[in-house]
Tab-separated table of C-alpha atoms and ligand atoms in Angstrom:
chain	number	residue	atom	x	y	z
A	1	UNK	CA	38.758	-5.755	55.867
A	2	UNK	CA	41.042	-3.360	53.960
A	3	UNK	CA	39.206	-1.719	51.553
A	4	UNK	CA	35.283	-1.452	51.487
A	5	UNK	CA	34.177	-1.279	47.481
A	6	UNK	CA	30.838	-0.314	46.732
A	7	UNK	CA	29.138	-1.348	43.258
A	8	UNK	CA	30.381	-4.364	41.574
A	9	UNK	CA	30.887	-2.673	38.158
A	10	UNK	CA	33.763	-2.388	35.906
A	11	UNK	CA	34.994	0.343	38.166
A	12	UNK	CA	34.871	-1.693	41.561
A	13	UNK	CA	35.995	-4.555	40.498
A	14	UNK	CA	38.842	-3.272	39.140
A	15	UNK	CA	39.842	-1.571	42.012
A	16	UNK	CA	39.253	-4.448	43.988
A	17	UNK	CA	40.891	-6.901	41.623
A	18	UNK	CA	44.026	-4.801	42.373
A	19	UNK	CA	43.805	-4.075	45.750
A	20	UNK	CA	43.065	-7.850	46.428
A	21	UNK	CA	46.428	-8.912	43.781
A	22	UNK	CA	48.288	-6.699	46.377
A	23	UNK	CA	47.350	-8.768	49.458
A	24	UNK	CA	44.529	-6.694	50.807
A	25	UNK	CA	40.975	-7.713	51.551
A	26	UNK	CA	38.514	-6.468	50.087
A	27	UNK	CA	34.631	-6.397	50.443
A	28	UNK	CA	32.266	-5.694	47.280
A	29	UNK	CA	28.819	-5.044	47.947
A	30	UNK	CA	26.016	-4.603	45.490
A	31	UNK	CA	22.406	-3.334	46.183
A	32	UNK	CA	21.897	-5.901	42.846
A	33	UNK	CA	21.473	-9.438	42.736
A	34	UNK	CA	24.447	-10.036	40.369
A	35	UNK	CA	27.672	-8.265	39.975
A	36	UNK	CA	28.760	-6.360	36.981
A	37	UNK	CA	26.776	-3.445	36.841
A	38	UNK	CA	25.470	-2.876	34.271
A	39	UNK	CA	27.635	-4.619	31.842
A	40	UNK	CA	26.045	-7.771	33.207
A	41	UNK	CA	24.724	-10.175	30.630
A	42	UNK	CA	22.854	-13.598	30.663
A	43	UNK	CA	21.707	-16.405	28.098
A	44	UNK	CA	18.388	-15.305	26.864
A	45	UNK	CA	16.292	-18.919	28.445
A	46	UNK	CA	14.289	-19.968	25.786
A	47	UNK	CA	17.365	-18.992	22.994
A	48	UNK	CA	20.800	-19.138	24.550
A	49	UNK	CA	21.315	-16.103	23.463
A	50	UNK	CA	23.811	-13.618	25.620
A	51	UNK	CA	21.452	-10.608	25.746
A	52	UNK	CA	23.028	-7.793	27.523
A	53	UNK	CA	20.277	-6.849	30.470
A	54	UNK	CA	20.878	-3.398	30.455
A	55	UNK	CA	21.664	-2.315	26.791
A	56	UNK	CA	23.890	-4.157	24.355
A	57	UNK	CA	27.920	-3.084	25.613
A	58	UNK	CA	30.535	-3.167	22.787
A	59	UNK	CA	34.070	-2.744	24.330
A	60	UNK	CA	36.468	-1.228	22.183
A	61	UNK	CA	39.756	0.181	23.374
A	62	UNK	CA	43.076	2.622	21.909
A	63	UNK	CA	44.464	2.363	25.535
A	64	UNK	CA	47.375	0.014	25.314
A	65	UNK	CA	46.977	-0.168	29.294
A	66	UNK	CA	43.549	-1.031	29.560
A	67	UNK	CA	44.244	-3.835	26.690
A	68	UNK	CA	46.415	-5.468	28.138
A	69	UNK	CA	44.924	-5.488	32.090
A	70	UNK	CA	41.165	-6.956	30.183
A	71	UNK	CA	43.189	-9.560	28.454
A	72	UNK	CA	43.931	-10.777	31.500
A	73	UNK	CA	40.276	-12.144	32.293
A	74	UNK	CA	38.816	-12.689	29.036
A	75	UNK	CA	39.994	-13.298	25.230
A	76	UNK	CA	37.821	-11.318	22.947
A	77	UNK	CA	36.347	-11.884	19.308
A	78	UNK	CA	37.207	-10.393	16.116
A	79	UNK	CA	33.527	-8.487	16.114
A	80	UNK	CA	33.188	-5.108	14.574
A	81	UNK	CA	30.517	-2.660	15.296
A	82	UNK	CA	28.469	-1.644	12.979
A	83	UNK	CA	25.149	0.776	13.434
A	84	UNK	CA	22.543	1.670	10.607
A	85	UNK	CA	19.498	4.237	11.093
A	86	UNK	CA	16.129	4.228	9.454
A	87	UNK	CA	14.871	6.883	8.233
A	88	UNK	CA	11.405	7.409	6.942
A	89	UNK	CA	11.745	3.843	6.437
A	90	UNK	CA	15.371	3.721	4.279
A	91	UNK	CA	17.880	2.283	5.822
A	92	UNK	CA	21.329	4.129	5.887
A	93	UNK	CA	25.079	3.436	7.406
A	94	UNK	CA	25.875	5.416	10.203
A	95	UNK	CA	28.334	7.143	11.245
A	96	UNK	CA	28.101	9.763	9.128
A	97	UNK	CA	30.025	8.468	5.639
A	98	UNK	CA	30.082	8.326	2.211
A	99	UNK	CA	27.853	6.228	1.671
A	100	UNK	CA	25.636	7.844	3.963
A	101	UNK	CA	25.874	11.170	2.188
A	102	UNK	CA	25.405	9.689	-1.435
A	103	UNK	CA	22.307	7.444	-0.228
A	104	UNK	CA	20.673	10.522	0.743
A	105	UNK	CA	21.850	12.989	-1.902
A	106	UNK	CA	20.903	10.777	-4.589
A	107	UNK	CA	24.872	11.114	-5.543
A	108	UNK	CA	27.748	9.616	-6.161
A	109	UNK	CA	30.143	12.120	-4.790
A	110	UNK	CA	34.068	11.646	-4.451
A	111	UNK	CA	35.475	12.196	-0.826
A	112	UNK	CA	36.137	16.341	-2.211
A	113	UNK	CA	33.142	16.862	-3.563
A	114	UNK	CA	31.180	15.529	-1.010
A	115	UNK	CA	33.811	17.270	1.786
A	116	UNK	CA	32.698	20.479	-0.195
A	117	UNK	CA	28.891	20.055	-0.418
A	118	UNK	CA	29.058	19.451	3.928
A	119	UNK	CA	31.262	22.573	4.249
A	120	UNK	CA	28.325	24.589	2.105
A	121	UNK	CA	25.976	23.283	4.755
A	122	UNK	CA	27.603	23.372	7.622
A	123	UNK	CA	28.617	27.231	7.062
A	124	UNK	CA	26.120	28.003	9.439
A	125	UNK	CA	28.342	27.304	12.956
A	126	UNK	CA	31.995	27.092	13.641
A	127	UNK	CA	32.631	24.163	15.003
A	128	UNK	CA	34.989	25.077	17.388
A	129	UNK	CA	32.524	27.816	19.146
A	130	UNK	CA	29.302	25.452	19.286
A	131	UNK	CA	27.632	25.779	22.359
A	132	UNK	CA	25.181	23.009	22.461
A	133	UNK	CA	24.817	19.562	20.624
A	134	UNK	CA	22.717	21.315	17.832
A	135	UNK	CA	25.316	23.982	16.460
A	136	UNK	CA	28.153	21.431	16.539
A	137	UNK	CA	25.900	18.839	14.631
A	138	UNK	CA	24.873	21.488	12.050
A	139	UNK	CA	28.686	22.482	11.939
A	140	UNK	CA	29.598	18.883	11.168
A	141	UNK	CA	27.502	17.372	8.917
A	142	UNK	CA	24.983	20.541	7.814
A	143	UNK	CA	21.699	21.345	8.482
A	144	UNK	CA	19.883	18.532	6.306
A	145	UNK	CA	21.742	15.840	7.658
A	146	UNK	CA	21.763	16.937	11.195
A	147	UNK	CA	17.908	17.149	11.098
A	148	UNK	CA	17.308	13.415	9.479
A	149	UNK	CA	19.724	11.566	11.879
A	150	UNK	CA	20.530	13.433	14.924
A	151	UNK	CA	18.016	15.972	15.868
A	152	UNK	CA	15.188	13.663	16.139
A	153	UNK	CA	17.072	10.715	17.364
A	154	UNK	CA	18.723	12.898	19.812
A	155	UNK	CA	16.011	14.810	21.399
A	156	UNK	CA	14.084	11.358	21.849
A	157	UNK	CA	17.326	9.561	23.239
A	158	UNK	CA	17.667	12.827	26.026
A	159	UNK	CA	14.016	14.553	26.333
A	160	UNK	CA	16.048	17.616	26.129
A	161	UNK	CA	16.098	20.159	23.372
A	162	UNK	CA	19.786	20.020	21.618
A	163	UNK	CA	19.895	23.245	21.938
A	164	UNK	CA	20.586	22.507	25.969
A	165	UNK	CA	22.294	19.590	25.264
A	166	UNK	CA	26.242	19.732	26.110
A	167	UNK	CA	28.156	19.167	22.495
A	168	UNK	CA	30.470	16.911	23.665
A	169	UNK	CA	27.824	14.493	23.266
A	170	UNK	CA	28.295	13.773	19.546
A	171	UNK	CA	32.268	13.810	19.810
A	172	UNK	CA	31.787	10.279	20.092
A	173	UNK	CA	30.301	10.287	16.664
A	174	UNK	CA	32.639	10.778	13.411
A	175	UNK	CA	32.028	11.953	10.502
A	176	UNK	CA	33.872	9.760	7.313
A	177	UNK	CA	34.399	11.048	3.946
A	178	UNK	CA	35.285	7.492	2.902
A	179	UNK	CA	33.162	3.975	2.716
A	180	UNK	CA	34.555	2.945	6.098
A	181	UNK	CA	31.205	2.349	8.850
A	182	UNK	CA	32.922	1.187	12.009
A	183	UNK	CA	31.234	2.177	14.286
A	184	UNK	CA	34.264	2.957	16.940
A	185	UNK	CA	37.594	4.010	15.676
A	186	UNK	CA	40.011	2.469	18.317
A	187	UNK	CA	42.777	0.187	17.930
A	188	UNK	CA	41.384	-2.570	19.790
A	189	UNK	CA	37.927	-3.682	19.617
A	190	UNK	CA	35.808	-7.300	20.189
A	191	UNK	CA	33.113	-9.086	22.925
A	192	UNK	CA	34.624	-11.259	25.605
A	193	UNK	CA	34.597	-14.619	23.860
A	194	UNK	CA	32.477	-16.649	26.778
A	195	UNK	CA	30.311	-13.620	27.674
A	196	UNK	CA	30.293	-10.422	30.092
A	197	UNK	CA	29.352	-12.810	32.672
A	198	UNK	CA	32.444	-14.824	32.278
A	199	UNK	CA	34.571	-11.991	32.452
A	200	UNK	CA	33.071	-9.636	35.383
A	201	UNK	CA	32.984	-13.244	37.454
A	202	UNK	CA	36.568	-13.770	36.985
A	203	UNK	CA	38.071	-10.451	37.707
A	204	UNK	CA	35.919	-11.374	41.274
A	205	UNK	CA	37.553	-14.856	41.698
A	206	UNK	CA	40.044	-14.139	44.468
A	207	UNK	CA	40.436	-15.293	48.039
A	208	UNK	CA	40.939	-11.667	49.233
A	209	UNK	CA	37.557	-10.668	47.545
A	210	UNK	CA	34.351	-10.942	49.253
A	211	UNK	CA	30.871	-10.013	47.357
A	212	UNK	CA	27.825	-9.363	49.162
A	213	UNK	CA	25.251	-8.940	46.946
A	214	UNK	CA	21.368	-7.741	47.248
A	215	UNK	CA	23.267	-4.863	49.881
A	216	UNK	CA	22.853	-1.343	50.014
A	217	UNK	CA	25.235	1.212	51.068
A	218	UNK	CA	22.655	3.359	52.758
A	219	UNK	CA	20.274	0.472	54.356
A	220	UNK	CA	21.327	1.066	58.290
A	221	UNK	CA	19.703	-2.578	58.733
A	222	UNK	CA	23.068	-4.175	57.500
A	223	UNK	CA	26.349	-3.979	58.429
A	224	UNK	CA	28.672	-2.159	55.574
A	225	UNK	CA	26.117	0.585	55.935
A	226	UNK	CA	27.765	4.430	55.283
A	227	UNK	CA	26.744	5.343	58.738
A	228	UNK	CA	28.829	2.616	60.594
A	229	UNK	CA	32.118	2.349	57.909
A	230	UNK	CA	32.930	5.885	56.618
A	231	UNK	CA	35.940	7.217	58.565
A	232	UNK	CA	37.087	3.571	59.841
A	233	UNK	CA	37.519	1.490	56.467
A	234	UNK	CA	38.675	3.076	53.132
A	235	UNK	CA	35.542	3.126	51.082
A	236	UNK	CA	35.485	3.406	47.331
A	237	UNK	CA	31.823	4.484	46.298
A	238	UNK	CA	30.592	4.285	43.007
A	239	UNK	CA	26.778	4.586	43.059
A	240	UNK	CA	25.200	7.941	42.203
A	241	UNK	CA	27.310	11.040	43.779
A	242	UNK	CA	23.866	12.939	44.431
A	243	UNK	CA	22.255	9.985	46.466
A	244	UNK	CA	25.499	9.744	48.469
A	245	UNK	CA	24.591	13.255	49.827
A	246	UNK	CA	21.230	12.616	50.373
A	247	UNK	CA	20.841	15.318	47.147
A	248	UNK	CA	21.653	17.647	49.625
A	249	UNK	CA	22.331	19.868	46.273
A	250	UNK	CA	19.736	18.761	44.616
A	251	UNK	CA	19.477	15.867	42.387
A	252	UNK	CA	21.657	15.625	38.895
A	253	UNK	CA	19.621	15.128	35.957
A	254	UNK	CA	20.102	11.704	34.852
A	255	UNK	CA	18.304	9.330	31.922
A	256	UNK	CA	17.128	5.628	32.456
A	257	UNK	CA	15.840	2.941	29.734
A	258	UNK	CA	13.206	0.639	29.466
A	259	UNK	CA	13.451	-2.327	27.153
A	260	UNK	CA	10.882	-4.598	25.575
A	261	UNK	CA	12.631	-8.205	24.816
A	262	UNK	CA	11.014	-10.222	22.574
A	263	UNK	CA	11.419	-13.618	21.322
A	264	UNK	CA	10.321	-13.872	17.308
A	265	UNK	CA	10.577	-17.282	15.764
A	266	UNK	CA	12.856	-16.676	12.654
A	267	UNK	CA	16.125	-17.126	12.580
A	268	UNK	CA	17.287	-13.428	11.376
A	269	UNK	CA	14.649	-10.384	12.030
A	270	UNK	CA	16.755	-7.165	10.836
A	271	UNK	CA	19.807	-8.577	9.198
A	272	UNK	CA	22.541	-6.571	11.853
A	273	UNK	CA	22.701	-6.048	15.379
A	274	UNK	CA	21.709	-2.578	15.916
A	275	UNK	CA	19.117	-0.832	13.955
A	276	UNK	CA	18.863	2.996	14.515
A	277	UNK	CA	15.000	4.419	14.449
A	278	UNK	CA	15.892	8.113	13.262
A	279	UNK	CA	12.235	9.563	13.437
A	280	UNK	CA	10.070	11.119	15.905
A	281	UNK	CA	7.365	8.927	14.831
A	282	UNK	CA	8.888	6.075	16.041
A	283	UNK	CA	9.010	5.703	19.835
A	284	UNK	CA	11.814	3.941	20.682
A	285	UNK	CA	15.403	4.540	19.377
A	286	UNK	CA	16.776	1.232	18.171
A	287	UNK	CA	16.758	-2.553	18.175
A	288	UNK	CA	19.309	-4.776	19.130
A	289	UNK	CA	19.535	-8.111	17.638
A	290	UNK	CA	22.005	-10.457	20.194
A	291	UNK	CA	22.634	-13.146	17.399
A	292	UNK	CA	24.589	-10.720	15.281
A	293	UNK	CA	27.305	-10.216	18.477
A	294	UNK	CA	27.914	-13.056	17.838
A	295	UNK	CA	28.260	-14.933	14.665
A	296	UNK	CA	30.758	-17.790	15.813
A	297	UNK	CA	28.300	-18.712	18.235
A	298	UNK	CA	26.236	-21.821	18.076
A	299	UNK	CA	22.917	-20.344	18.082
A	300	UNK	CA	19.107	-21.456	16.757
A	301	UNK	CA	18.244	-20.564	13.581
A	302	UNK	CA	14.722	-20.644	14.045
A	303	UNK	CA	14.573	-18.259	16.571
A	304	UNK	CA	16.157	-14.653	18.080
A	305	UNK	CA	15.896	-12.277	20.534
A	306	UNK	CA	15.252	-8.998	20.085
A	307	UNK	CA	15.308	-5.441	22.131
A	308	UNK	CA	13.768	-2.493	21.983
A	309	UNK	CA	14.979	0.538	23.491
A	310	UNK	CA	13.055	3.569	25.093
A	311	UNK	CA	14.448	6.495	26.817
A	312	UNK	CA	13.076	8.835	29.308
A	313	UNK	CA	14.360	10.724	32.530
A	314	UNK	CA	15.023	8.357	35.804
A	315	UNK	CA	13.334	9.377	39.008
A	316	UNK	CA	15.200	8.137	42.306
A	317	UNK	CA	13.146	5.079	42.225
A	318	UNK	CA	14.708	3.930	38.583
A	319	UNK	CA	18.341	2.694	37.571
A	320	UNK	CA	20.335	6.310	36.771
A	321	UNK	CA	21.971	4.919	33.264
A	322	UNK	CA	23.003	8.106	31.250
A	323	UNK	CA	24.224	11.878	32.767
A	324	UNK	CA	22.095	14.365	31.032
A	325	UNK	CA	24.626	17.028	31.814
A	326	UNK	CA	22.241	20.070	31.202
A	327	UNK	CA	24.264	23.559	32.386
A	328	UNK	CA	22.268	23.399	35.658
A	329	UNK	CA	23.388	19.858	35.936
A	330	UNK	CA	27.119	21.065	36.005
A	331	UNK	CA	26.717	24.153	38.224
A	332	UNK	CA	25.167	21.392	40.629
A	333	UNK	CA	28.062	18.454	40.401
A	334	UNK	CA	30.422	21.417	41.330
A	335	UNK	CA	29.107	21.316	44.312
A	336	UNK	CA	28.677	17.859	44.947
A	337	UNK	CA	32.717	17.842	43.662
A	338	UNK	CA	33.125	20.254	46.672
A	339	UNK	CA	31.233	18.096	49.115
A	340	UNK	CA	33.401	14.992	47.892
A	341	UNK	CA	36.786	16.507	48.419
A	342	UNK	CA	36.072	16.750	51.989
A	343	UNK	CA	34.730	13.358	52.757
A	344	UNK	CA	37.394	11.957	54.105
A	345	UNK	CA	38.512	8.582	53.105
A	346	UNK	CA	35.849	7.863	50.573
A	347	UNK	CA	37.090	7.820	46.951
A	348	UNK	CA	34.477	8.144	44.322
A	349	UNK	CA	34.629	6.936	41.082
A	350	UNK	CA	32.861	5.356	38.000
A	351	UNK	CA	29.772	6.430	35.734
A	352	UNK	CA	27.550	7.565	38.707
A	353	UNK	CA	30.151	8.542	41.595
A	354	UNK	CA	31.717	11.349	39.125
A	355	UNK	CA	28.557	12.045	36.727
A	356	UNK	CA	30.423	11.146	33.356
A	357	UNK	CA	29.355	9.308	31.074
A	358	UNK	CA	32.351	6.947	30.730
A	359	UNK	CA	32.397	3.571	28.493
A	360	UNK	CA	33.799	0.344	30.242
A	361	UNK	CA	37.396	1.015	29.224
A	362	UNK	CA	37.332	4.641	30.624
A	363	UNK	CA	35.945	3.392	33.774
A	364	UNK	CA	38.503	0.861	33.909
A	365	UNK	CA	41.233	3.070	32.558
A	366	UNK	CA	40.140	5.367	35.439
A	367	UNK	CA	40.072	2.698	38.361
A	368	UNK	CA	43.788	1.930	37.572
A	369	UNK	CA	45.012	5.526	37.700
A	370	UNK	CA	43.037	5.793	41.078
A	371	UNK	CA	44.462	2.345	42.581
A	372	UNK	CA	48.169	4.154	41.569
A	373	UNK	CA	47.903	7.320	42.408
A	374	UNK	CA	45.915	7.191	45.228
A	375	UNK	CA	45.327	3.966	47.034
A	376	UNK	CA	47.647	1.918	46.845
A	377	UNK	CA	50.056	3.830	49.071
A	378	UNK	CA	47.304	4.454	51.706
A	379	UNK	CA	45.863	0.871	51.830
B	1	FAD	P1	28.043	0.564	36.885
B	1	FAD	O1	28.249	-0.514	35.913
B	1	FAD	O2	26.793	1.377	36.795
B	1	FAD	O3	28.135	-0.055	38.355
B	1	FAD	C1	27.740	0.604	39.515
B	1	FAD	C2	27.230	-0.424	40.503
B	1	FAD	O4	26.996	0.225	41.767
B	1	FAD	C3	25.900	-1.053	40.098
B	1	FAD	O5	26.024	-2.455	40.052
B	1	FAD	C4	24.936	-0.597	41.194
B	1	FAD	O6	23.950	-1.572	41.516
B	1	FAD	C5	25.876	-0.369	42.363
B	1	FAD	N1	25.333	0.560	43.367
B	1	FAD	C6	24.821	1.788	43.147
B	1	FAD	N2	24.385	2.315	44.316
B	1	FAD	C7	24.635	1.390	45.279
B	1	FAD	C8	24.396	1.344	46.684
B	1	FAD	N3	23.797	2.347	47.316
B	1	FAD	N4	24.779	0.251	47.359
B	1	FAD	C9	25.362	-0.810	46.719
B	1	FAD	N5	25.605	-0.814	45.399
B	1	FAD	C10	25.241	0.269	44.683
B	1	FAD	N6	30.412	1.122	27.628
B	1	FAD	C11	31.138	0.697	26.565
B	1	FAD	O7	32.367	0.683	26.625
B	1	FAD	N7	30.517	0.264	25.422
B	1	FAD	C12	29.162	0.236	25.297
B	1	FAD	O8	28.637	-0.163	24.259
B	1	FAD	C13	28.371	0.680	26.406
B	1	FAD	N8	27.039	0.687	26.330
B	1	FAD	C14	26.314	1.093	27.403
B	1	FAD	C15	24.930	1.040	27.329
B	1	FAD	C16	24.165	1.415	28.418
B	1	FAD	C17	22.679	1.366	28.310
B	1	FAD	C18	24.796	1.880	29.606
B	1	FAD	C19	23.980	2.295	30.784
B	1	FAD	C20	26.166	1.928	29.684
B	1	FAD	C21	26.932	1.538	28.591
B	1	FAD	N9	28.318	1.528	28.650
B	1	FAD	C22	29.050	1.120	27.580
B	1	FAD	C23	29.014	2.001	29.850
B	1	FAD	C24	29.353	0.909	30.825
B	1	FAD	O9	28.198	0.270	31.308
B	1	FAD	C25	30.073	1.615	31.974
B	1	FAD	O10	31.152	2.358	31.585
B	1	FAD	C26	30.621	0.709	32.954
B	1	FAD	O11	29.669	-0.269	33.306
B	1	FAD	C27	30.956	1.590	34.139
B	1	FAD	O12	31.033	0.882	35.222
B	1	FAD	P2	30.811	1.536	36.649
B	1	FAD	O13	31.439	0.587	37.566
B	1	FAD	O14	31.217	2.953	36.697
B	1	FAD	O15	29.210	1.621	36.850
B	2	UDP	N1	23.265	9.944	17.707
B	2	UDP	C1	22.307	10.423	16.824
B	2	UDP	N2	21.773	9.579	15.894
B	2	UDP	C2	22.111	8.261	15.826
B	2	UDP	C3	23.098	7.775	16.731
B	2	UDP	C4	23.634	8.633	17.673
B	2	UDP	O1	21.949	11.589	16.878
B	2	UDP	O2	21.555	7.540	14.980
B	2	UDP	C5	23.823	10.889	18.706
B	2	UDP	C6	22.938	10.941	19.948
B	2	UDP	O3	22.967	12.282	20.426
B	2	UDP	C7	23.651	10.029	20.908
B	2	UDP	C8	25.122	10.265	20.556
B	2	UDP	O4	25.104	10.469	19.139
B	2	UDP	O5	23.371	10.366	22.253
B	2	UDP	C9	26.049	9.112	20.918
B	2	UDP	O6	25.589	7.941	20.292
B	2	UDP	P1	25.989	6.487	20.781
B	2	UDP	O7	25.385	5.514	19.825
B	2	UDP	O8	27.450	6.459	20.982
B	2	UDP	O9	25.251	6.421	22.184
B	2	UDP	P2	25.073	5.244	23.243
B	2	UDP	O10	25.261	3.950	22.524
B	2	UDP	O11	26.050	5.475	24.333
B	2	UDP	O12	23.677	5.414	23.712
């Protein structure tokens, strides 16, 4: 063995799909009973339906890079994200457009008028010096708006105030002063024609790649154990940076989800595949609909499948999904940063082994610029 890779994610594989093109060989292991990570899908029994076990994943892409190394596994659909978010029980586009703004001004503004009524609201913070999630909203979309579809939404998503929430966290959402609702705004974007499944199983399908599944990197009752391997095989490690350490600095603040799947005999329950629950009143935060990922698919039309989504904080004993990134949460990964620069020939890497909260094409983006710059002359 060559290279010891552990988590079967995006961000292993990758690694290991390169490391294994080059000739070396290369062992996966996954405390899980399927690889994937949590991009992992599976057809839904009863349905067919590709449901997305932990939390529908839309990949979307401007990295010309990244395009063209996921293209080489899977072919992906023409399918373009779109979110909406009910509110008091009217249903509105998100992100932040237009129509949006003229729904719930009663308007019909022009892009400058409605540009000016915003900049009226949002007087109240600069954007540029917001310190937490809630000044930056307010500074993007004013104080009304912030309130009806992020505050709420965003303190239930993160059990944290947005006051001590980091504001990088709505970057990812724009703000449109045209019609336009994608979702995403990157060049490429689409779902892996035959599935996640399809995909995350091919980029494994090579003779110098060997998965072990059901395998944890800290059970001292197998073999690949950290005890026995660190310091004679190269390890890549991409489980959570804090357990690695035994949270020697304490553990990082991290959020889990619980979902409720249903099965509802009609052939369409909300019309689109994401449905946004804005309110406090409402416990969960949305509803995915799998049908509506994909349309070109044969599927019933007397039945779907639908999941709800609940967020809270994740003890050790639950699946770490989201960083929560809280200031004492970054004075803590410095040190855990410290403590990984001197362990020796283990590179971390991925959504847990750096504490970022990357989508699949950063984590894959990231895996190739480590397998460059720093492995694939040492291997
Ligand atoms: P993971 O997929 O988390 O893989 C880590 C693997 O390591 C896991 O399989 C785990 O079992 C394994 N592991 C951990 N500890 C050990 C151990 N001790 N021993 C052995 N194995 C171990 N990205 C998008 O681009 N679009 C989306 O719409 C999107 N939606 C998301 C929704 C949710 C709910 C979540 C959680 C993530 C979403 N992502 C999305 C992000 C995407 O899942 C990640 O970017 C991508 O999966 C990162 O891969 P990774 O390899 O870093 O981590
Ligand atoms: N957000 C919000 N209201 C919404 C949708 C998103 O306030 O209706 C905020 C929220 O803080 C969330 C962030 O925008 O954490 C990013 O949203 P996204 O849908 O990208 O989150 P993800 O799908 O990764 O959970």
């Amino acid at each position: 063995m060559d290279l010891l890779v552990v988590g079967s994610g995006f961000f292993g594989l990758t690694i290991a799909e390169r490391a294994a093109a080059a000739g070396k060989k290369v062992v996966v292991i996954d405390r899980r009973s399927h690889i994937g990570g949590n991009a992992y899908s599976q057809a839904e029994p009863e349905t067919g339906i590709e449901v997305h076990t932990y939390g529908a994943h839309l990949f979307h892409t401007s990295n010309e890079t990244v395009w063209e190394y996921v293209n080489r596994f899977t072919s992906f659909t023409g399918y373009v994200h779109k979110v909406y978010s009910n509110f008091k029980g009217e249903v509105y586009p998100l992100p932040i457009n237009l129509g949006t703004i003229n729904q719930f001004f009663r308007a019909s503004h022009g892009p400058d008028a409605a540009r000016a009524l915003i900049a009226e609201q949002a007087e109240e913070f600069d954007t540029k010096e917001a310190k937490n999630l809630e000044e930056k909203g307010i500074s993007l979309i004013g104080r009304p708006l912030y309130e009806a579809f992020i505050r709420d939404y965003t303190s239930k998503q993160w059990q944290t105030p947005t006051t001590e929430l980091p504001a990088e966290i709505i970057s990812r959402l724009p703000v449109r002063y045209t019609y336009d609702n994608r979702y995403f705004s990157d060049k490429y974007e689409g779902l892996p024609v035959d599935g996640y499944t399809a995909w995350i199983e091919k980029m494994a399908d090579h003779p110098n790649i060997e998965v072990r599944l059901n395998t944890d990197f800290f059970d001292e009752s197998q073999p690949l154990n950290k005890k026995d391997v660190v310091g004679k095989v190269p390890v890549v490690y991409t489980g959570p940076v804090d357990r690695y350490f035994d949270y020697a600095e304490g553990e990082l603040g991290w959020r889990t989800l619980d979902f409720e799947q249903e099965v509802l005999p009609t052939g369409d329950f909300q019309g689109t595949s994401v449905m946004n629950y804005a309110g406090a009143d409402v416990p969960y935060t949305r509803i995915h609909e799998f049908r509506h990922f994909h349309p070109e698919r044969d599927y019933p039309t007397d039945k779907t499948v639908i999941m709800r989504e609940f967020s809270r904080f994740a003890t050790r004993e639950d699946e770490p999904y989201y960083p929560v990134n809280t200031p004492e949460d970054r004075e803590r990964l410095l040190k855990y940063r410290a403590l990984t620069d001197g362990e020796t020939g283990v590179y971390f890497g991925g959504r847990l082994g750096t504490y970022q909260y990357l989508d699949m094409h950063m984590a894959i983006g990231s895996a190739l610029s480590m397998y460059n710059n720093k492995l694939e002359g040492t291997l």
